[in-house]
Amino acid sequence: MGRMRENPRYNVISMRISDEERDRLLQIMEATHKSVSDIMREAMAIFAVQLEQKDQPAQQKAA
């Protein structure tokens, strides 16, 4: 029986990328020793922070 995970991941997302994008992704993987999934999770976290920062001035003006 497989090990139970605290935060199981059931969703799979696929995407098409160019040869150049794949090469860049491979470079990032080699430099960071991270998987594609880990790199994409970090990228999503960075975008989330950037979106929150863009929303903050609008929230401060409304206050």
Short mmCIF file of C-alpha atoms in Angstrom, two decimals, residues 6-46:
data_model
loop_
_atom_site.label_atom_id
_atom_site.label_comp_id
_atom_site.label_asym_id
_atom_site.label_seq_id
_atom_site.Cartn_x
_atom_site.Cartn_y
_atom_site.Cartn_z
CA GLU A 6 -0.70 14.98 4.11
CA ASN A 7 -1.37 17.07 0.99
CA PRO A 8 -2.09 14.66 -1.89
CA ARG A 9 -1.91 16.05 -5.42
CA TYR A 10 -4.50 14.53 -7.75
CA ASN A 11 -4.66 17.16 -10.47
CA VAL A 12 -2.46 16.94 -13.55
CA ILE A 13 -1.87 19.90 -15.84
CA SER A 14 -0.03 19.59 -19.12
CA MET A 15 1.15 22.27 -21.49
CA ARG A 16 2.92 22.63 -24.80
CA ILE A 17 6.21 24.50 -24.91
CA SER A 18 8.68 25.34 -27.65
CA ASP A 19 12.10 23.73 -27.97
CA GLU A 20 13.65 26.93 -26.64
CA GLU A 21 11.34 26.98 -23.63
CA ARG A 22 12.12 23.30 -22.95
CA ASP A 23 15.85 24.01 -23.15
CA ARG A 24 15.49 26.91 -20.71
CA LEU A 25 13.45 24.74 -18.36
CA LEU A 26 16.11 22.02 -18.47
CA GLN A 27 18.75 24.64 -17.64
CA ILE A 28 16.70 25.78 -14.65
CA MET A 29 16.24 22.18 -13.52
CA GLU A 30 19.98 21.50 -13.72
CA ALA A 31 20.89 24.72 -11.93
CA THR A 32 18.36 24.28 -9.11
CA HIS A 33 18.23 20.46 -8.88
CA LYS A 34 14.44 20.76 -8.82
CA SER A 35 11.71 18.97 -10.73
CA VAL A 36 9.48 20.65 -13.30
CA SER A 37 6.61 20.41 -10.82
CA ASP A 38 8.60 22.14 -8.07
CA ILE A 39 9.70 24.89 -10.47
CA MET A 40 6.13 25.49 -11.60
CA ARG A 41 4.86 25.57 -8.01
CA GLU A 42 7.50 28.20 -7.17
CA ALA A 43 6.58 30.20 -10.28
CA MET A 44 2.91 30.18 -9.22
CA ALA A 45 3.88 31.38 -5.75
CA ILE A 46 5.91 34.24 -7.26
#
